[in-house]
PDB file of C-alpha atoms in Angstrom:
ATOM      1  CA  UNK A  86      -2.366 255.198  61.514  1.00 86.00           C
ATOM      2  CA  UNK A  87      -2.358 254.213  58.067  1.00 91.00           C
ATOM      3  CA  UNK A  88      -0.849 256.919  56.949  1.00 93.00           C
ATOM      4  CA  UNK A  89       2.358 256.454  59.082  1.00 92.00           C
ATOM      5  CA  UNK A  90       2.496 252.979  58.341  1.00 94.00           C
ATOM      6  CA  UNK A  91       2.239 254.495  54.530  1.00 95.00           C
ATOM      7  CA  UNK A  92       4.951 257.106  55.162  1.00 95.00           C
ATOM      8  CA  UNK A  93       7.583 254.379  57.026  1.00 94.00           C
ATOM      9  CA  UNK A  94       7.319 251.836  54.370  1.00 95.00           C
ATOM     10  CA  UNK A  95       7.561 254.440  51.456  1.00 95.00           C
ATOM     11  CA  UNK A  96      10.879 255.589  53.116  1.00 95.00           C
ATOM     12  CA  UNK A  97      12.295 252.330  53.321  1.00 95.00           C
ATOM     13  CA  UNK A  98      11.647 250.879  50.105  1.00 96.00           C
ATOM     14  CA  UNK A  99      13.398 251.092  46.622  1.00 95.00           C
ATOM     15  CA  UNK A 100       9.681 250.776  44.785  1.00 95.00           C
ATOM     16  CA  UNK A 101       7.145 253.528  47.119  1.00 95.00           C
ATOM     17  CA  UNK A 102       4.722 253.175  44.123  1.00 96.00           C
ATOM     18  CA  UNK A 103       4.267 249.498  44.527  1.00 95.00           C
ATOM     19  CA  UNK A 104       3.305 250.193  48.510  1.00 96.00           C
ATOM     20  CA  UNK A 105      -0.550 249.181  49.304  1.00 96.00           C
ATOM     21  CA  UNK A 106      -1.808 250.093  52.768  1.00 96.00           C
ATOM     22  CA  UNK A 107      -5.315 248.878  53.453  1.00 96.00           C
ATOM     23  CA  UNK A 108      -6.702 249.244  57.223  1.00 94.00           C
ATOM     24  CA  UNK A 109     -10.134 247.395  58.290  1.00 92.00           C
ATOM     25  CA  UNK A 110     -11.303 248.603  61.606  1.00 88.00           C
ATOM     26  CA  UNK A 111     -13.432 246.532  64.159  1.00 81.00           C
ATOM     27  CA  UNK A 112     -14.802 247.664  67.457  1.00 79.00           C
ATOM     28  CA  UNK A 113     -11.895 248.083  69.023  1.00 78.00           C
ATOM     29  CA  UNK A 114      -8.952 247.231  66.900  1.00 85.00           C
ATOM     30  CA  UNK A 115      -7.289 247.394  63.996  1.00 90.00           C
ATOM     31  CA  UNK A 116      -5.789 245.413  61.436  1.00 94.00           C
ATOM     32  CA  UNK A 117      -3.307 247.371  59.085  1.00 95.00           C
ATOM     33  CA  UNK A 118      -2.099 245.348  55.811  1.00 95.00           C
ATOM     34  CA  UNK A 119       1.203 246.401  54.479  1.00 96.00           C
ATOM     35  CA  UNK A 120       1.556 244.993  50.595  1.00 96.00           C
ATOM     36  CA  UNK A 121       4.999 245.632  48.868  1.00 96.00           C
ATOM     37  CA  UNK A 122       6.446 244.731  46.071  1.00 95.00           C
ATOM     38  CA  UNK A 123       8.597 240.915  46.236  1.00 95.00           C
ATOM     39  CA  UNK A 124      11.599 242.595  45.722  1.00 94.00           C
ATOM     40  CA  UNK A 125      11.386 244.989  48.701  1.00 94.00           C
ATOM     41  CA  UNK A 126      10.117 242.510  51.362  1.00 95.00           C
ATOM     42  CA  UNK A 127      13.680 242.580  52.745  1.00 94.00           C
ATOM     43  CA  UNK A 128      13.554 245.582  53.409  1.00 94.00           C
ATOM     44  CA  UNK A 129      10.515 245.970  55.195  1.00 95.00           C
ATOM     45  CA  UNK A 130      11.291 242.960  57.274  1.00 95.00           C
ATOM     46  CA  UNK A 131      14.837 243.493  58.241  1.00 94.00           C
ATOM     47  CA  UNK A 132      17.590 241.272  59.655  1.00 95.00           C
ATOM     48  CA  UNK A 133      15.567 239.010  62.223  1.00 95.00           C
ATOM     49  CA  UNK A 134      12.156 240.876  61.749  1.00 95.00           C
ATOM     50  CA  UNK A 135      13.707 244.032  63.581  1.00 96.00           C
ATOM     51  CA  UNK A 136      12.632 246.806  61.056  1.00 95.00           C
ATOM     52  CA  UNK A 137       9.027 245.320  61.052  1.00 95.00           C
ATOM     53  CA  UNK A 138       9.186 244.942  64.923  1.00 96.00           C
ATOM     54  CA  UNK A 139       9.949 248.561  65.240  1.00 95.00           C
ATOM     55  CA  UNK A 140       7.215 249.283  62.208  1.00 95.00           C
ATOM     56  CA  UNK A 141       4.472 247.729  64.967  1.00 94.00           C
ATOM     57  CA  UNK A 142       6.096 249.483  68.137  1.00 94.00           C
ATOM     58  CA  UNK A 143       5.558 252.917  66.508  1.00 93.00           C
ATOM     59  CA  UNK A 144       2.173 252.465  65.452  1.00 92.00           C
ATOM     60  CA  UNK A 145       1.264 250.511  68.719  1.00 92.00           C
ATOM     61  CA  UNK A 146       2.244 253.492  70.694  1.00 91.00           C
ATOM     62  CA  UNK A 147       0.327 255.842  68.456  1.00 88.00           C
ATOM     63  CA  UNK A 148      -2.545 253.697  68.591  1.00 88.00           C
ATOM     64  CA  UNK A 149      -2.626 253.630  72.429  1.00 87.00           C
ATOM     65  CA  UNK A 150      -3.992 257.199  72.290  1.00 82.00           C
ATOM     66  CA  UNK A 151      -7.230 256.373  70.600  1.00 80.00           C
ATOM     67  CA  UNK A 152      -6.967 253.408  73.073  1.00 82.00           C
ATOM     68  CA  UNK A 153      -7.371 250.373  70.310  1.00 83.00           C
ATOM     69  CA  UNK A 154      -5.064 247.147  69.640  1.00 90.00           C
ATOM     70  CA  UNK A 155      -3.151 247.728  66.467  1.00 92.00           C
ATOM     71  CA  UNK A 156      -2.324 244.600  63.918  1.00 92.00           C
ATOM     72  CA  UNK A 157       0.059 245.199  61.324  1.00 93.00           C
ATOM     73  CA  UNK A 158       0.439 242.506  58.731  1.00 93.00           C
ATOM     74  CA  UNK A 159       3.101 242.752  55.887  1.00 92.00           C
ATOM     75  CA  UNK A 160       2.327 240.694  53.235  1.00 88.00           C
TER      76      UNK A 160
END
């Protein structure tokens, strides 16, 4: 999972070097941290949070298969 959320953000921003993805697991979840740089928070977030809604749909439904809750926090 924290590859894809590595893959998705690299796509979408104009600086992929500056992307961080750290992922600290738990019993059973998961809390994914997505650090870019200032200038490309826009574009991670979207108009009304939509692009970082969908960001958290996709890995929510591939995290159903290893049957854990998925967090993902963009900071």
């Amino acid at each position: 999972m924290k590859e894809l959320v590595e893959i998705l953000a690299k796509a979408l921003v104009d600086q992929p070097e500056e992307v961080a993805v750290t992922m600290v697991e738990k019993e059973r979840s998961v809390v994914i941290e997505l650090r870019v740089a200032p200038d490309d928070m826009g574009k991670v977030i979207g108009k009304q949070g939509r692009i970082a809604r969908a960001i958290r749909s996709v890995v929510k439904a591939a995290a159903t298969k290893q049957r854990k809750k998925v967090v993902v926090e963009i900071i």
